[in-house]
Amino acid sequence: MTEEILESCVIKNVEIGKMYAFIDAGKVFLLSEKGTSIFIDNALYETIKSKNCPEELLIKLVQRGFAQFGCSPAVVEKKAKIYPNFFMITMTNNCNMRCKYCFHQFLPEHLSVLQEDMLEKILDYIIKYAKQNHVPRIMIQAWGGEPLLCMNLLEKMFHKLEASGITYKICLETNGTLLTEKVVEKLNEMRIGVGISMDGIAEIQNEQRPFANGTDSFEALCSGVRRMQKNYHDRFGSITVVTKDVLEHLEECLDYFAEMNISTIKFNIARVSEQQTFGLNQEEVEDFAVRLVDRMVYLTEQGHHITEGNMVDRLKNLLKRNDQNICNSHGCQGGKRMISFDTLGNIYPCEMTDYPEECLGNIETDHDLVSLIQSRQGKGYYTEKNLGNCKDCPFLYYCGGGCTTAIIYQKGRVEGIDELGCTFNKAIYRRLIYLLLHKPQVAEQIIEERL
């Protein structure tokens, strides 16, 4: 696959914007700076290069946001606005496991559990915000630590939200070892979305995700998964942290999930800091992205009904300029759309509750959430990323410099961009475009939509 950049120009009084061309197999995938796209054949692409486009193509380019003619409405570049609709509430920072890559500290002086009265106040704060700002739907994630250590709080959360009059969804991410029959039935009754953290085959799961006493967790996890499949069927997903060990066994891990009939999976690159050695370097990240796409294509062609979140989100970005994903549809919007609360009611951008310097305020004293976020723009977490080296990247609209939290975790402050995220995006987007050009029917199966 070859790539070309076409600079902006004027053709027949139509202003054509800068575009990126990906060319292979007689077909061309065009991508605009505003994140819109179009498929054309090579012959039509040559008419653009020669500035001799047929009118039908010019009209289509206008419709798809590549061009503007006179007073025709332009496709507007979406701006990330302050609009929190995803809230994370720390139920506890304790856990029954000690995952090797976990960024939480489990020292006795750091352990705490959310008190019932504080949960009530946090929910009142969120409900009031949603009603005052006419937010049509909110998502609340119970997290920790291990949130299933606090089933009583989950039930109180459910009943409070049921009576609130707002549209909501509760979700949680669990290590899967506490999913007893009773717990699964209760979660199902409360319609709680569940993601299970699991790292694949037994060897890796036991090595990376042992219990707090050091014993293996694989069998307990598998029992929890089977109970979820009995009650939830395919209405749950898995989350895998990609370390060097997972990368070494990537295809084996993906095949394992397919054989387990887990239909929704997501593989997230381990956060990197100077103190840890399990994270991937840039070369390994690129290798991961390519192998992930290739193996998922293989599994799809073999008849497995399985989708991977990174692929689905980015395919929808390419095809529909999807703006649904807070993290990767139009740059990191974590601190503008995702807000977290710790056990004391302190408010943080994204999932920064382990960084006291990033605290925005407290629910007891700071009643206007939007104004609170606005007051921090340009400071700390909200420091603008330096995108000077990104100006010619075809995927800048979607990436926007990557994950702010990952930058802070690695560097201690917002400085530069998320280099590993950048490498991953460049590699996976190019592999997905290759897929679209060569096997569009497989892409349809992966996103479960007609192209």
Coordinates of C-alpha atoms in Angstrom, one line a residue:
M1 CA 0.0 0.0 0.0
T2 CA 1.4 3.4 -1.0
E3 CA 0.5 6.7 0.6
E4 CA 0.4 10.2 -0.8
I5 CA -0.5 13.7 0.5
L6 CA -2.5 16.0 -1.7
E7 CA -2.2 19.6 -0.6
S8 CA -5.2 21.9 -0.8
C9 CA -6.1 23.4 -4.2
V10 CA -8.9 24.8 -6.2
I11 CA -10.6 22.8 -8.9
K12 CA -13.4 24.4 -11.0
N13 CA -14.0 27.0 -8.2
V14 CA -14.3 24.2 -5.6
E15 CA -11.9 24.6 -2.7
I16 CA -10.3 21.2 -2.1
G17 CA -8.8 20.6 1.4
K18 CA -5.6 18.7 2.2
M19 CA -6.2 15.0 1.9
Y20 CA -4.3 11.7 2.5
A21 CA -4.5 8.9 0.0
F22 CA -3.9 5.2 0.7
I23 CA -3.6 3.3 -2.6
D24 CA -3.7 -0.4 -3.3
A25 CA -5.3 -3.0 -5.5
G26 CA -6.6 -0.3 -7.9
K27 CA -8.6 1.4 -5.1
V28 CA -8.0 4.5 -3.1
F29 CA -9.0 5.4 0.4
L30 CA -9.0 9.1 0.9
L31 CA -8.9 10.7 4.3
S32 CA -9.5 14.4 5.1
E33 CA -8.0 16.5 7.8
K34 CA -11.4 16.7 9.4
G35 CA -11.6 12.9 9.8
T36 CA -14.0 12.2 6.9
S37 CA -13.3 9.6 4.2
I38 CA -14.3 8.2 0.8
F39 CA -13.4 5.3 -1.4
I40 CA -12.7 5.9 -5.0
D41 CA -11.0 4.0 -7.8
N42 CA -7.6 4.8 -9.1
A43 CA -8.9 6.4 -12.3
L44 CA -11.0 9.0 -10.3
Y45 CA -8.1 9.6 -8.0
E46 CA -5.9 10.6 -10.9
T47 CA -8.5 13.2 -12.0
I48 CA -8.1 14.8 -8.6
K49 CA -4.3 14.8 -8.9
S50 CA -4.6 16.3 -12.4
K51 CA -7.2 18.8 -11.2
N52 CA -9.7 17.6 -13.8
C53 CA -12.4 16.1 -11.6
P54 CA -15.8 15.3 -13.1
E55 CA -18.6 17.3 -11.4
E56 CA -20.1 14.2 -9.8
L57 CA -16.9 13.6 -7.9
L58 CA -16.6 17.2 -6.9
I59 CA -20.1 17.1 -5.5
K60 CA -19.3 13.9 -3.6
L61 CA -16.1 15.5 -2.2
V62 CA -18.2 18.4 -0.9
Q63 CA -20.7 16.1 0.6
R64 CA -17.9 14.1 2.4
G65 CA -16.2 17.1 3.8
F66 CA -13.2 17.2 1.5
A67 CA -14.2 20.4 -0.3
Q68 CA -16.3 23.5 -0.2
F69 CA -18.1 25.3 -3.0
G70 CA -19.1 28.9 -2.6
C71 CA -21.7 29.0 0.2
S72 CA -22.1 25.3 0.5
P73 CA -22.1 24.2 4.2
A74 CA -18.7 22.9 5.2
V75 CA -18.2 19.8 7.3
V76 CA -17.3 21.3 10.6
E77 CA -14.4 20.0 12.6
K78 CA -15.8 18.9 15.8
K79 CA -14.5 20.6 18.9
A80 CA -14.1 18.7 22.1
K81 CA -16.4 20.5 24.6
I82 CA -16.8 20.3 28.3
Y83 CA -19.6 17.8 28.6
P84 CA -19.1 15.2 31.4
N85 CA -21.2 12.1 30.8
F86 CA -19.0 9.3 32.1
F87 CA -18.4 9.2 35.8
M88 CA -16.1 6.9 37.7
I89 CA -16.7 6.3 41.4
T90 CA -14.0 4.7 43.6
M91 CA -15.9 2.1 45.7
T92 CA -12.7 0.9 47.3
N93 CA -9.0 1.0 46.6
N94 CA -8.6 -2.5 48.1
C95 CA -8.4 -5.7 46.0
N96 CA -8.1 -9.4 46.5
M97 CA -5.5 -9.6 43.8
R98 CA -2.0 -8.1 43.2
C99 CA -1.6 -7.7 39.5
K100 CA 2.0 -7.0 38.5
Y101 CA 1.2 -3.9 36.4
C102 CA -1.4 -2.3 38.7
F103 CA -0.7 1.4 39.4
H104 CA -2.6 1.4 42.7
Q105 CA -0.7 1.1 46.0
F106 CA -2.1 -1.4 48.5
L107 CA -0.3 -0.3 51.6
P108 CA -2.5 -0.4 54.7
E109 CA -2.4 3.4 55.1
H110 CA -3.8 3.8 51.6
L111 CA -6.7 1.5 51.8
S112 CA -10.2 2.9 52.1
V113 CA -13.8 2.1 51.3
L114 CA -16.5 4.5 50.1
Q115 CA -18.9 5.2 52.9
E116 CA -22.7 4.9 52.2
D117 CA -23.4 8.6 53.0
M118 CA -20.6 9.7 50.7
L119 CA -21.9 7.5 47.9
E120 CA -25.2 9.2 48.4
K121 CA -23.7 12.6 48.1
I122 CA -21.6 11.8 45.0
L123 CA -24.7 10.4 43.3
D124 CA -26.8 13.5 44.3
Y125 CA -24.0 15.6 42.8
I126 CA -24.0 13.7 39.5
I127 CA -27.8 13.6 39.3
K128 CA -28.1 17.3 39.9
Y129 CA -25.5 18.1 37.2
A130 CA -27.2 15.8 34.7
K131 CA -30.6 17.4 35.3
Q132 CA -29.4 21.0 35.2
N133 CA -27.4 20.5 32.0
H134 CA -30.0 18.3 30.3
V135 CA -27.6 15.4 29.8
P136 CA -29.6 12.8 28.0
R137 CA -27.7 9.7 29.3
I138 CA -24.9 9.2 31.8
M139 CA -22.6 6.3 32.4
I140 CA -21.3 5.5 35.9
Q141 CA -18.5 3.1 36.4
A142 CA -18.0 1.5 39.8
W143 CA -14.2 1.0 40.1
G144 CA -11.4 0.5 42.5
G145 CA -9.6 -1.7 43.6
E146 CA -12.1 -4.5 43.1
P147 CA -15.7 -3.1 43.0
L148 CA -17.3 -6.5 43.8
L149 CA -15.9 -6.2 47.3
C150 CA -18.7 -3.6 47.7
M151 CA -21.8 -5.3 46.5
N152 CA -23.9 -3.4 49.1
L153 CA -22.8 -0.1 47.6
L154 CA -23.6 -1.3 44.1
E155 CA -27.1 -2.1 45.2
K156 CA -27.6 1.3 46.8
M157 CA -26.2 2.9 43.6
F158 CA -28.7 1.1 41.5
H159 CA -31.7 1.9 43.7
K160 CA -30.7 5.6 43.9
L161 CA -30.3 5.9 40.1
E162 CA -33.6 4.0 39.5
A163 CA -35.4 6.6 41.5
S164 CA -33.6 9.6 40.0
G165 CA -35.5 10.1 36.8
I166 CA -32.4 10.3 34.7
T167 CA -31.3 7.8 32.0
Y168 CA -28.2 6.0 33.1
K169 CA -26.1 2.9 32.8
I170 CA -23.9 1.3 35.5
C171 CA -20.8 -0.6 34.5
L172 CA -17.9 -2.1 36.3
E173 CA -14.6 -3.8 35.6
T174 CA -13.8 -6.8 37.8
N175 CA -11.0 -9.3 38.1
G176 CA -13.7 -12.0 37.8
T177 CA -12.8 -14.1 40.8
L178 CA -15.7 -12.9 42.9
L179 CA -18.4 -13.7 40.4
T180 CA -20.4 -16.2 42.4
E181 CA -23.8 -17.4 41.2
K182 CA -25.5 -15.0 43.6
V183 CA -23.3 -12.0 42.6
V184 CA -23.9 -12.7 38.9
E185 CA -27.6 -13.0 39.3
K186 CA -27.7 -9.7 41.3
L187 CA -25.6 -7.9 38.7
N188 CA -27.9 -9.2 35.9
E189 CA -31.0 -8.0 37.9
M190 CA -29.5 -4.5 38.1
R191 CA -28.6 -4.5 34.4
I192 CA -25.0 -3.7 35.2
G193 CA -22.5 -3.8 32.3
V194 CA -19.5 -6.0 33.2
G195 CA -16.0 -6.1 31.8
I196 CA -13.7 -8.9 33.1
S197 CA -10.0 -8.2 33.3
M198 CA -8.3 -11.4 32.1
D199 CA -4.9 -11.8 30.4
G200 CA -5.5 -14.9 28.3
I201 CA -3.9 -18.4 28.8
A202 CA -3.3 -19.8 32.3
E203 CA 0.4 -19.3 32.2
I204 CA 0.1 -15.5 31.7
Q205 CA -3.0 -15.0 33.9
N206 CA -1.3 -16.7 36.8
E207 CA 2.0 -14.9 36.3
Q208 CA 0.5 -11.4 35.8
R209 CA -2.6 -11.5 37.9
P210 CA -2.0 -13.6 41.2
F211 CA -4.2 -13.4 44.3
A212 CA -3.0 -11.2 47.1
N213 CA -1.5 -14.2 48.8
G214 CA 0.5 -15.1 45.7
T215 CA -1.6 -18.1 44.5
D216 CA -2.9 -18.7 41.0
S217 CA -6.1 -17.0 39.9
F218 CA -6.9 -18.7 36.5
E219 CA -9.3 -21.4 37.8
A220 CA -11.3 -19.0 39.9
L221 CA -11.5 -16.6 36.9
C222 CA -12.7 -19.3 34.5
S223 CA -15.4 -20.3 37.0
G224 CA -16.6 -16.6 37.1
V225 CA -16.6 -16.4 33.3
R226 CA -18.7 -19.5 33.0
R227 CA -21.2 -18.1 35.4
M228 CA -21.4 -14.9 33.4
Q229 CA -22.0 -16.8 30.2
K230 CA -24.8 -18.7 31.9
N231 CA -26.6 -15.5 33.0
Y232 CA -25.3 -12.7 30.7
H233 CA -24.7 -14.9 27.6
D234 CA -22.6 -12.6 25.4
R235 CA -23.5 -9.4 27.1
F236 CA -20.2 -8.9 28.8
G237 CA -16.6 -8.3 27.6
S238 CA -13.0 -8.9 28.6
I239 CA -10.1 -6.5 29.0
T240 CA -6.5 -7.6 28.6
V241 CA -3.4 -5.7 29.5
V242 CA -0.7 -6.1 26.8
T243 CA 2.7 -6.7 28.4
K244 CA 5.8 -8.3 26.8
D245 CA 4.5 -11.7 27.9
V246 CA 1.1 -11.2 26.3
L247 CA 2.7 -10.0 23.1
E248 CA 4.9 -13.1 22.9
H249 CA 1.7 -15.2 23.1
L250 CA -0.7 -12.8 21.4
E251 CA -2.2 -15.2 18.8
E252 CA -2.5 -17.9 21.5
C253 CA -4.4 -15.5 23.8
L254 CA -6.7 -14.3 21.0
D255 CA -7.4 -17.9 20.0
Y256 CA -8.2 -18.7 23.7
F257 CA -10.8 -16.0 23.9
A258 CA -12.4 -17.2 20.6
E259 CA -12.5 -20.7 21.9
M260 CA -14.0 -19.5 25.2
N261 CA -16.8 -17.8 23.1
I262 CA -16.1 -14.4 24.6
S263 CA -17.4 -12.2 21.8
T264 CA -16.3 -8.8 23.0
I265 CA -12.7 -8.3 23.9
K266 CA -10.3 -5.4 24.2
F267 CA -6.5 -5.4 24.4
N268 CA -5.0 -2.3 26.1
I269 CA -1.2 -1.6 26.1
A270 CA 0.3 -1.6 29.6
R271 CA 1.1 1.8 30.9
V272 CA 4.8 2.5 30.9
S273 CA 7.0 4.1 33.6
E274 CA 10.7 4.2 34.3
Q275 CA 10.3 1.7 37.2
Q276 CA 8.6 -1.0 35.2
T277 CA 10.0 -3.4 32.6
F278 CA 6.9 -5.2 31.4
G279 CA 5.7 -2.5 29.1
L280 CA 6.2 -2.5 25.3
N281 CA 8.6 -0.3 23.4
Q282 CA 7.6 1.4 20.2
E283 CA 8.8 -1.4 17.9
E284 CA 6.8 -3.9 20.0
V285 CA 3.7 -1.7 20.0
E286 CA 3.8 -1.5 16.2
D287 CA 4.2 -5.3 16.0
F288 CA 1.3 -5.7 18.4
A289 CA -1.0 -3.5 16.3
V290 CA -0.3 -5.4 13.1
R291 CA -0.6 -8.9 14.6
L292 CA -3.8 -7.9 16.5
V293 CA -5.6 -6.9 13.3
D294 CA -4.2 -9.9 11.3
R295 CA -5.3 -12.5 13.9
M296 CA -8.7 -10.9 14.4
V297 CA -9.2 -11.1 10.6
Y298 CA -8.2 -14.7 10.6
L299 CA -10.6 -15.6 13.5
T300 CA -13.4 -13.8 11.7
E301 CA -12.8 -15.6 8.5
Q302 CA -12.7 -18.9 10.5
G303 CA -16.3 -18.2 11.6
H304 CA -15.7 -16.9 15.1
H305 CA -18.1 -14.2 16.3
I306 CA -15.6 -12.0 18.2
T307 CA -14.8 -8.3 18.0
E308 CA -11.9 -6.3 19.5
G309 CA -12.7 -2.8 20.9
N310 CA -9.7 -0.9 19.5
M311 CA -10.4 -2.2 16.0
V312 CA -14.1 -1.5 16.1
D313 CA -13.7 2.0 17.4
R314 CA -11.0 2.9 14.9
L315 CA -12.9 1.4 11.9
K316 CA -15.9 3.5 12.9
N317 CA -13.7 6.5 13.1
L318 CA -12.4 5.9 9.6
L319 CA -15.7 5.2 8.1
K320 CA -18.1 7.4 10.0
R321 CA -16.0 10.0 11.8
N322 CA -17.4 8.4 15.0
D323 CA -17.3 10.7 18.0
Q324 CA -18.5 8.3 20.6
N325 CA -15.3 7.1 22.1
I326 CA -14.0 9.4 24.8
C327 CA -10.4 8.3 24.4
N328 CA -9.7 7.9 20.7
S329 CA -12.5 9.3 18.4
H330 CA -11.3 12.9 18.5
G331 CA -8.3 13.2 20.7
C332 CA -8.3 12.5 24.5
Q333 CA -11.4 14.0 26.0
G334 CA -10.9 12.4 29.4
G335 CA -11.0 15.5 31.5
K336 CA -13.9 17.0 29.6
R337 CA -16.2 14.1 29.3
M338 CA -14.9 11.6 31.9
I339 CA -14.7 12.6 35.6
S340 CA -13.8 10.5 38.7
F341 CA -14.5 10.7 42.4
D342 CA -12.5 9.2 45.2
T343 CA -13.8 7.9 48.5
L344 CA -13.7 11.4 50.1
G345 CA -15.8 13.1 47.3
N346 CA -12.8 14.7 45.7
I347 CA -13.2 15.3 41.9
Y348 CA -10.6 14.5 39.3
P349 CA -10.2 14.5 35.5
C350 CA -10.3 11.1 33.9
E351 CA -9.0 8.4 36.3
M352 CA -6.4 10.6 38.0
T353 CA -7.5 9.8 41.6
D354 CA -3.9 8.7 42.5
Y355 CA -2.6 12.1 41.7
P356 CA -3.6 14.6 44.4
E357 CA -2.1 17.5 42.5
E358 CA -4.7 16.9 39.8
C359 CA -7.7 17.2 42.2
L360 CA -10.2 19.7 40.7
G361 CA -12.2 20.2 43.9
N362 CA -14.7 18.5 46.2
I363 CA -18.5 17.8 45.9
E364 CA -19.1 19.6 49.2
T365 CA -17.7 22.9 48.1
D366 CA -17.6 23.0 44.3
H367 CA -21.1 22.7 43.0
D368 CA -20.8 23.8 39.4
L369 CA -18.9 21.0 37.7
V370 CA -18.6 22.7 34.3
S371 CA -17.2 25.9 35.7
L372 CA -14.8 23.9 37.9
I373 CA -13.4 22.2 34.8
Q374 CA -13.3 25.4 32.8
S375 CA -11.2 27.0 35.6
R376 CA -8.4 24.5 35.1
Q377 CA -8.0 24.7 31.3
G378 CA -4.4 25.1 30.4
K379 CA -3.2 23.9 33.8
G380 CA -1.9 20.5 35.0
Y381 CA -3.9 17.7 33.3
Y382 CA -5.5 20.2 30.9
T383 CA -2.2 21.6 29.6
E384 CA -2.3 21.7 25.8
K385 CA -0.2 19.0 24.1
N386 CA 2.6 20.1 21.7
L387 CA 1.4 18.7 18.3
G388 CA 4.1 20.4 16.2
N389 CA 5.4 17.1 14.9
C390 CA 1.9 15.8 14.2
K391 CA 0.8 18.3 11.5
D392 CA 1.3 15.8 8.6
C393 CA -0.1 12.8 10.4
P394 CA -3.2 11.4 8.6
F395 CA -4.7 10.3 11.9
L396 CA -4.2 13.5 13.9
Y397 CA -8.0 14.3 14.0
Y398 CA -8.6 11.0 15.8
C399 CA -5.5 10.8 17.9
G400 CA -4.9 14.4 19.0
G401 CA -1.6 13.5 20.7
G402 CA -2.9 10.5 22.6
C403 CA -3.8 9.7 26.2
T404 CA -3.2 12.5 28.7
T405 CA -3.2 10.1 31.6
A406 CA -0.6 7.9 29.9
I407 CA 1.7 10.9 29.4
I408 CA 1.4 12.0 33.0
Y409 CA 2.0 8.4 34.2
Q410 CA 5.2 8.2 32.2
K411 CA 6.6 11.7 32.5
G412 CA 4.9 13.1 35.6
R413 CA 3.4 16.0 33.7
V414 CA 1.8 16.8 30.3
E415 CA 4.9 17.1 28.1
G416 CA 4.9 16.2 24.4
I417 CA 2.6 13.5 23.2
D418 CA 1.7 9.9 24.1
E419 CA 4.5 8.3 22.0
L420 CA 3.3 4.7 22.4
G421 CA -0.3 5.7 21.6
C422 CA 1.0 7.5 18.5
T423 CA 2.9 4.5 17.4
F424 CA -0.1 2.2 18.0
N425 CA -2.5 4.5 16.1
K426 CA -0.3 4.9 13.1
A427 CA 0.2 1.1 12.9
I428 CA -3.4 0.0 13.5
Y429 CA -5.0 2.6 11.3
R430 CA -2.8 1.7 8.4
R431 CA -3.5 -2.0 8.9
L432 CA -7.2 -1.3 9.0
I433 CA -7.2 0.8 5.9
Y434 CA -5.4 -2.1 4.2
L435 CA -8.2 -4.4 5.4
L436 CA -10.8 -2.0 4.0
L437 CA -9.2 -1.9 0.6
H438 CA -8.7 -5.7 0.4
K439 CA -11.3 -7.4 2.5
P440 CA -14.2 -4.9 3.1
Q441 CA -16.6 -7.8 3.8
V442 CA -14.5 -8.8 6.8
A443 CA -14.5 -5.2 8.1
E444 CA -18.3 -5.4 7.8
Q445 CA -18.4 -8.4 10.1
I446 CA -16.0 -6.8 12.6
I447 CA -18.1 -3.7 13.0
E448 CA -21.4 -5.6 12.4
E449 CA -22.6 -2.9 9.9
R450 CA -22.8 -2.7 6.2
L451 CA -20.2 -0.4 4.6

